[in-house]
Amino acid sequence: VMAFADGMDYGLAVREDIDRMTGWKLKVKMFTDSKSLFDVTTRNNTMEEKGLIVDIRAIREACARMDIDAVECDFFACN
């Protein structure tokens, strides 16, 4: 979850830099191979670990604001 949130932050920062330099409006699409991460970010599932709740909330808010185009899971690779 923390690596996913860090990747999201980095991707959004790079998108903003490219937008500022070129004027292109790029979409950020996040991928995961963890079904539990996919479920907790795209559904109303809850997490028990309090340290991860902030990261999950940030990912959900980014999806709601349309900062992230989609969160997808490769179901063949998901455990």
CSV table of N, CA, C and O in Angstrom, one decimal:
chain,number,residue,atom,x,y,z
A,1,VAL,N,0.8,-1.2,0.0
A,1,VAL,CA,0.0,0.0,0.0
A,1,VAL,C,0.9,1.3,0.0
A,1,VAL,O,0.6,2.2,-0.8
A,2,MET,N,1.9,1.2,0.8
A,2,MET,CA,2.8,2.4,0.9
A,2,MET,C,3.5,2.6,-0.4
A,2,MET,O,3.7,3.8,-0.9
A,3,ALA,N,4.0,1.6,-1.0
A,3,ALA,CA,4.7,1.7,-2.3
A,3,ALA,C,3.7,2.2,-3.4
A,3,ALA,O,4.1,3.0,-4.3
A,4,PHE,N,2.5,1.7,-3.4
A,4,PHE,CA,1.5,2.1,-4.3
A,4,PHE,C,1.2,3.6,-4.2
A,4,PHE,O,1.1,4.3,-5.2
A,5,ALA,N,1.0,4.1,-2.9
A,5,ALA,CA,0.8,5.5,-2.6
A,5,ALA,C,2.0,6.3,-3.1
A,5,ALA,O,1.8,7.4,-3.6
A,6,ASP,N,3.2,5.9,-2.8
A,6,ASP,CA,4.4,6.6,-3.3
A,6,ASP,C,4.5,6.7,-4.8
A,6,ASP,O,4.8,7.7,-5.3
A,7,GLY,N,4.2,5.6,-5.4
A,7,GLY,CA,4.1,5.6,-6.9
A,7,GLY,C,3.1,6.5,-7.5
A,7,GLY,O,3.3,7.2,-8.5
A,8,MET,N,1.9,6.6,-6.8
A,8,MET,CA,0.9,7.5,-7.2
A,8,MET,C,1.4,8.9,-7.0
A,8,MET,O,1.2,9.7,-8.0
A,9,ASP,N,2.0,9.3,-5.9
A,9,ASP,CA,2.5,10.6,-5.7
A,9,ASP,C,3.5,11.0,-6.8
A,9,ASP,O,3.5,12.1,-7.3
A,10,TYR,N,4.4,10.1,-7.1
A,10,TYR,CA,5.5,10.3,-8.1
A,10,TYR,C,4.8,10.5,-9.4
A,10,TYR,O,5.2,11.4,-10.2
A,11,GLY,N,3.9,9.7,-9.8
A,11,GLY,CA,3.2,9.8,-11.1
A,11,GLY,C,2.5,11.1,-11.2
A,11,GLY,O,2.5,11.7,-12.3
A,12,LEU,N,1.8,11.5,-10.2
A,12,LEU,CA,1.0,12.8,-10.3
A,12,LEU,C,2.0,13.9,-10.4
A,12,LEU,O,1.7,14.9,-11.1
A,13,ALA,N,3.1,13.9,-9.7
A,13,ALA,CA,4.1,15.0,-9.8
A,13,ALA,C,4.7,15.1,-11.2
A,13,ALA,O,4.9,16.2,-11.7
A,14,VAL,N,5.0,13.9,-11.7
A,14,VAL,CA,5.6,13.9,-13.1
A,14,VAL,C,4.6,14.4,-14.1
A,14,VAL,O,4.9,15.2,-15.0
A,15,ARG,N,3.3,14.0,-13.9
A,15,ARG,CA,2.2,14.5,-14.8
A,15,ARG,C,2.1,16.0,-14.7
A,15,ARG,O,2.0,16.7,-15.8
A,16,GLU,N,2.2,16.6,-13.5
A,16,GLU,CA,2.1,18.0,-13.4
A,16,GLU,C,3.3,18.7,-14.1
A,16,GLU,O,3.1,19.8,-14.7
A,17,ASP,N,4.5,18.2,-13.9
A,17,ASP,CA,5.6,18.8,-14.6
A,17,ASP,C,5.5,18.7,-16.1
A,17,ASP,O,5.8,19.7,-16.8
A,18,ILE,N,5.1,17.6,-16.6
A,18,ILE,CA,4.9,17.5,-18.1
A,18,ILE,C,3.8,18.4,-18.6
A,18,ILE,O,4.0,19.1,-19.6
A,19,ASP,N,2.7,18.6,-17.8
A,19,ASP,CA,1.7,19.5,-18.2
A,19,ASP,C,2.2,20.9,-18.2
A,19,ASP,O,1.9,21.7,-19.1
A,20,ARG,N,3.0,21.3,-17.2
A,20,ARG,CA,3.5,22.6,-17.1
A,20,ARG,C,4.4,22.9,-18.3
A,20,ARG,O,4.5,24.0,-18.8
A,21,MET,N,5.3,21.9,-18.7
A,21,MET,CA,6.3,22.1,-19.7
A,21,MET,C,5.7,22.1,-21.1
A,21,MET,O,6.1,22.8,-22.0
A,22,THR,N,4.7,21.2,-21.3
A,22,THR,CA,4.2,21.0,-22.7
A,22,THR,C,2.7,21.4,-22.9
A,22,THR,O,2.3,21.5,-24.0
A,23,GLY,N,2.0,21.5,-21.8
A,23,GLY,CA,0.5,21.7,-22.0
A,23,GLY,C,-0.3,20.5,-22.2
A,23,GLY,O,-1.5,20.6,-22.4
A,24,TRP,N,0.3,19.3,-22.2
A,24,TRP,CA,-0.4,18.1,-22.5
A,24,TRP,C,-1.1,17.7,-21.2
A,24,TRP,O,-0.6,17.8,-20.1
A,25,LYS,N,-2.3,17.2,-21.3
A,25,LYS,CA,-3.1,16.7,-20.2
A,25,LYS,C,-3.0,15.2,-20.2
A,25,LYS,O,-3.8,14.5,-20.9
A,26,LEU,N,-2.1,14.6,-19.5
A,26,LEU,CA,-1.9,13.2,-19.4
A,26,LEU,C,-2.8,12.5,-18.4
A,26,LEU,O,-3.1,13.2,-17.4
A,27,LYS,N,-3.1,11.3,-18.6
A,27,LYS,CA,-3.9,10.5,-17.6
A,27,LYS,C,-2.9,9.6,-16.8
A,27,LYS,O,-2.0,9.1,-17.4
A,28,VAL,N,-3.2,9.5,-15.5
A,28,VAL,CA,-2.4,8.6,-14.7
A,28,VAL,C,-3.3,7.4,-14.4
A,28,VAL,O,-4.4,7.5,-13.9
A,29,LYS,N,-2.7,6.2,-14.8
A,29,LYS,CA,-3.5,4.9,-14.5
A,29,LYS,C,-2.6,4.1,-13.7
A,29,LYS,O,-1.4,3.9,-14.0
A,30,MET,N,-3.1,3.6,-12.5
A,30,MET,CA,-2.3,2.8,-11.6
A,30,MET,C,-2.7,1.3,-11.7
A,30,MET,O,-3.8,1.0,-11.9
A,31,PHE,N,-1.6,0.5,-11.6
A,31,PHE,CA,-1.8,-0.9,-11.7
A,31,PHE,C,-1.3,-1.6,-10.5
A,31,PHE,O,-0.3,-1.1,-9.9
A,32,THR,N,-1.9,-2.7,-10.1
A,32,THR,CA,-1.4,-3.5,-9.0
A,32,THR,C,-1.6,-5.0,-9.3
A,32,THR,O,-2.4,-5.4,-10.1
A,33,ASP,N,-0.8,-5.8,-8.6
A,33,ASP,CA,-1.0,-7.2,-8.8
A,33,ASP,C,-1.5,-7.8,-7.4
A,33,ASP,O,-1.5,-9.0,-7.2
A,34,SER,N,-1.9,-7.0,-6.6
A,34,SER,CA,-2.5,-7.4,-5.3
A,34,SER,C,-4.0,-7.2,-5.3
A,34,SER,O,-4.5,-6.1,-5.3
A,35,LYS,N,-4.7,-8.3,-5.2
A,35,LYS,CA,-6.2,-8.2,-5.2
A,35,LYS,C,-6.7,-7.5,-4.0
A,35,LYS,O,-7.7,-6.8,-4.1
A,36,SER,N,-6.1,-7.7,-2.8
A,36,SER,CA,-6.5,-7.1,-1.6
A,36,SER,C,-6.3,-5.6,-1.7
A,36,SER,O,-7.2,-4.8,-1.3
A,37,LEU,N,-5.2,-5.1,-2.3
A,37,LEU,CA,-5.0,-3.7,-2.5
A,37,LEU,C,-6.1,-3.1,-3.5
A,37,LEU,O,-6.6,-2.1,-3.3
A,38,PHE,N,-6.3,-3.8,-4.6
A,38,PHE,CA,-7.3,-3.4,-5.5
A,38,PHE,C,-8.7,-3.3,-4.9
A,38,PHE,O,-9.4,-2.3,-5.1
A,39,ASP,N,-9.1,-4.3,-4.1
A,39,ASP,CA,-10.4,-4.3,-3.5
A,39,ASP,C,-10.5,-3.2,-2.5
A,39,ASP,O,-11.5,-2.5,-2.4
A,40,VAL,N,-9.5,-2.9,-1.7
A,40,VAL,CA,-9.6,-1.9,-0.7
A,40,VAL,C,-9.6,-0.5,-1.3
A,40,VAL,O,-10.1,0.5,-0.7
A,41,THR,N,-9.0,-0.3,-2.5
A,41,THR,CA,-9.0,1.0,-3.1
A,41,THR,C,-10.2,1.3,-4.0
A,41,THR,O,-10.6,2.4,-4.1
A,42,THR,N,-10.8,0.3,-4.5
A,42,THR,CA,-11.9,0.5,-5.4
A,42,THR,C,-13.3,0.2,-4.8
A,42,THR,O,-14.3,0.5,-5.4
A,43,ARG,N,-13.3,-0.5,-3.7
A,43,ARG,CA,-14.5,-0.8,-3.1
A,43,ARG,C,-14.6,-0.2,-1.7
A,43,ARG,O,-13.6,0.4,-1.2
A,44,ASN,N,-15.6,-0.4,-1.0
A,44,ASN,CA,-15.7,0.2,0.4
A,44,ASN,C,-15.2,-0.8,1.5
A,44,ASN,O,-15.7,-0.7,2.6
A,45,ASN,N,-14.3,-1.6,1.1
A,45,ASN,CA,-13.6,-2.5,2.1
A,45,ASN,C,-12.8,-1.7,3.0
A,45,ASN,O,-12.3,-0.6,2.7
A,46,THR,N,-12.7,-2.1,4.2
A,46,THR,CA,-11.9,-1.4,5.2
A,46,THR,C,-10.6,-2.1,5.5
A,46,THR,O,-10.5,-3.3,5.3
A,47,MET,N,-9.6,-1.4,6.1
A,47,MET,CA,-8.4,-1.9,6.5
A,47,MET,C,-8.3,-1.9,8.0
A,47,MET,O,-8.8,-1.0,8.6
A,48,GLU,N,-7.7,-2.9,8.5
A,48,GLU,CA,-7.5,-3.0,10.0
A,48,GLU,C,-6.2,-2.2,10.4
A,48,GLU,O,-6.2,-1.7,11.5
A,49,GLU,N,-5.2,-2.1,9.6
A,49,GLU,CA,-4.0,-1.5,10.0
A,49,GLU,C,-4.1,0.0,9.9
A,49,GLU,O,-4.3,0.6,8.8
A,50,LYS,N,-4.1,0.7,11.1
A,50,LYS,CA,-4.3,2.1,11.1
A,50,LYS,C,-3.2,2.9,10.4
A,50,LYS,O,-3.5,4.0,9.9
A,51,GLY,N,-2.0,2.4,10.3
A,51,GLY,CA,-1.0,3.1,9.5
A,51,GLY,C,-1.2,3.2,8.1
A,51,GLY,O,-0.8,4.1,7.4
A,52,LEU,N,-2.0,2.3,7.5
A,52,LEU,CA,-2.3,2.3,6.1
A,52,LEU,C,-3.6,3.0,5.7
A,52,LEU,O,-3.8,3.3,4.5
A,53,ILE,N,-4.4,3.3,6.7
A,53,ILE,CA,-5.7,4.0,6.4
A,53,ILE,C,-5.5,5.3,5.7
A,53,ILE,O,-6.2,5.7,4.8
A,54,VAL,N,-4.5,6.1,6.1
A,54,VAL,CA,-4.2,7.4,5.5
A,54,VAL,C,-3.8,7.2,4.1
A,54,VAL,O,-4.3,8.0,3.2
A,55,ASP,N,-3.0,6.2,3.7
A,55,ASP,CA,-2.6,6.0,2.3
A,55,ASP,C,-3.8,5.6,1.5
A,55,ASP,O,-4.0,6.1,0.4
A,56,ILE,N,-4.6,4.7,2.0
A,56,ILE,CA,-5.8,4.2,1.3
A,56,ILE,C,-6.8,5.4,1.1
A,56,ILE,O,-7.3,5.6,0.0
A,57,ARG,N,-7.0,6.2,2.1
A,57,ARG,CA,-7.8,7.4,1.9
A,57,ARG,C,-7.3,8.4,0.9
A,57,ARG,O,-8.1,8.9,0.1
A,58,ALA,N,-6.0,8.5,0.8
A,58,ALA,CA,-5.4,9.4,-0.2
A,58,ALA,C,-5.6,8.9,-1.6
A,58,ALA,O,-5.9,9.6,-2.5
A,59,ILE,N,-5.5,7.5,-1.7
A,59,ILE,CA,-5.7,6.9,-3.1
A,59,ILE,C,-7.2,7.0,-3.5
A,59,ILE,O,-7.5,7.4,-4.6
A,60,ARG,N,-8.1,6.8,-2.5
A,60,ARG,CA,-9.5,6.9,-2.8
A,60,ARG,C,-9.9,8.4,-3.2
A,60,ARG,O,-10.7,8.6,-4.1
A,61,GLU,N,-9.3,9.3,-2.5
A,61,GLU,CA,-9.6,10.7,-2.8
A,61,GLU,C,-9.0,11.1,-4.2
A,61,GLU,O,-9.7,11.9,-4.9
A,62,ALA,N,-7.9,10.6,-4.5
A,62,ALA,CA,-7.3,10.9,-5.8
A,62,ALA,C,-8.2,10.3,-6.9
A,62,ALA,O,-8.4,11.0,-8.0
A,63,CYS,N,-8.8,9.2,-6.7
A,63,CYS,CA,-9.7,8.6,-7.7
A,63,CYS,C,-11.0,9.4,-7.8
A,63,CYS,O,-11.5,9.7,-8.9
A,64,ALA,N,-11.5,9.9,-6.6
A,64,ALA,CA,-12.7,10.7,-6.6
A,64,ALA,C,-12.5,12.0,-7.3
A,64,ALA,O,-13.4,12.5,-8.0
A,65,ARG,N,-11.3,12.6,-7.2
A,65,ARG,CA,-11.0,13.9,-7.8
A,65,ARG,C,-10.6,13.7,-9.3
A,65,ARG,O,-10.3,14.7,-10.0
A,66,MET,N,-10.6,12.5,-9.7
A,66,MET,CA,-10.2,12.1,-11.1
A,66,MET,C,-8.7,12.5,-11.4
A,66,MET,O,-8.3,12.7,-12.5
A,67,ASP,N,-7.9,12.6,-10.3
A,67,ASP,CA,-6.4,12.7,-10.5
A,67,ASP,C,-5.9,11.4,-11.1
A,67,ASP,O,-4.9,11.5,-11.8
A,68,ILE,N,-6.4,10.3,-10.7
A,68,ILE,CA,-6.1,9.0,-11.2
A,68,ILE,C,-7.2,8.6,-12.2
A,68,ILE,O,-8.3,8.6,-11.8
A,69,ASP,N,-6.8,8.2,-13.4
A,69,ASP,CA,-7.8,7.8,-14.4
A,69,ASP,C,-8.4,6.4,-14.0
A,69,ASP,O,-9.6,6.2,-14.1
A,70,ALA,N,-7.6,5.5,-13.5
A,70,ALA,CA,-8.2,4.2,-13.1
A,70,ALA,C,-7.2,3.5,-12.2
A,70,ALA,O,-6.0,3.7,-12.2
A,71,VAL,N,-7.7,2.5,-11.4
A,71,VAL,CA,-6.8,1.6,-10.7
A,71,VAL,C,-7.2,0.2,-11.2
A,71,VAL,O,-8.4,-0.1,-11.2
A,72,GLU,N,-6.2,-0.5,-11.8
A,72,GLU,CA,-6.5,-1.8,-12.4
A,72,GLU,C,-5.7,-2.9,-11.7
A,72,GLU,O,-4.6,-2.6,-11.2
A,73,CYS,N,-6.2,-4.1,-11.8
A,73,CYS,CA,-5.5,-5.2,-11.3
A,73,CYS,C,-5.4,-6.3,-12.3
A,73,CYS,O,-6.3,-6.6,-13.1
A,74,ASP,N,-4.2,-6.8,-12.5
A,74,ASP,CA,-4.0,-8.0,-13.3
A,74,ASP,C,-4.4,-9.2,-12.6
A,74,ASP,O,-3.7,-9.7,-11.8
A,75,PHE,N,-5.6,-9.6,-12.8
A,75,PHE,CA,-6.2,-10.7,-12.0
A,75,PHE,C,-5.5,-12.1,-12.2
A,75,PHE,O,-5.6,-12.9,-11.4
A,76,PHE,N,-4.7,-12.2,-13.3
A,76,PHE,CA,-3.9,-13.4,-13.4
A,76,PHE,C,-2.7,-13.4,-12.5
A,76,PHE,O,-2.2,-14.4,-12.1
A,77,ALA,N,-2.2,-12.2,-12.2
A,77,ALA,CA,-1.1,-12.1,-11.3
A,77,ALA,C,-1.5,-11.9,-9.8
A,77,ALA,O,-0.7,-12.0,-8.9
A,78,CYS,N,-2.7,-11.5,-9.6
A,78,CYS,CA,-3.2,-11.2,-8.2
A,78,CYS,C,-3.1,-12.5,-7.4
A,78,CYS,O,-3.6,-13.5,-7.9
A,79,ASN,N,-2.7,-12.3,-6.2
A,79,ASN,CA,-2.7,-13.5,-5.3
A,79,ASN,C,-4.0,-13.6,-4.6
A,79,ASN,O,-4.7,-12.8,-4.3
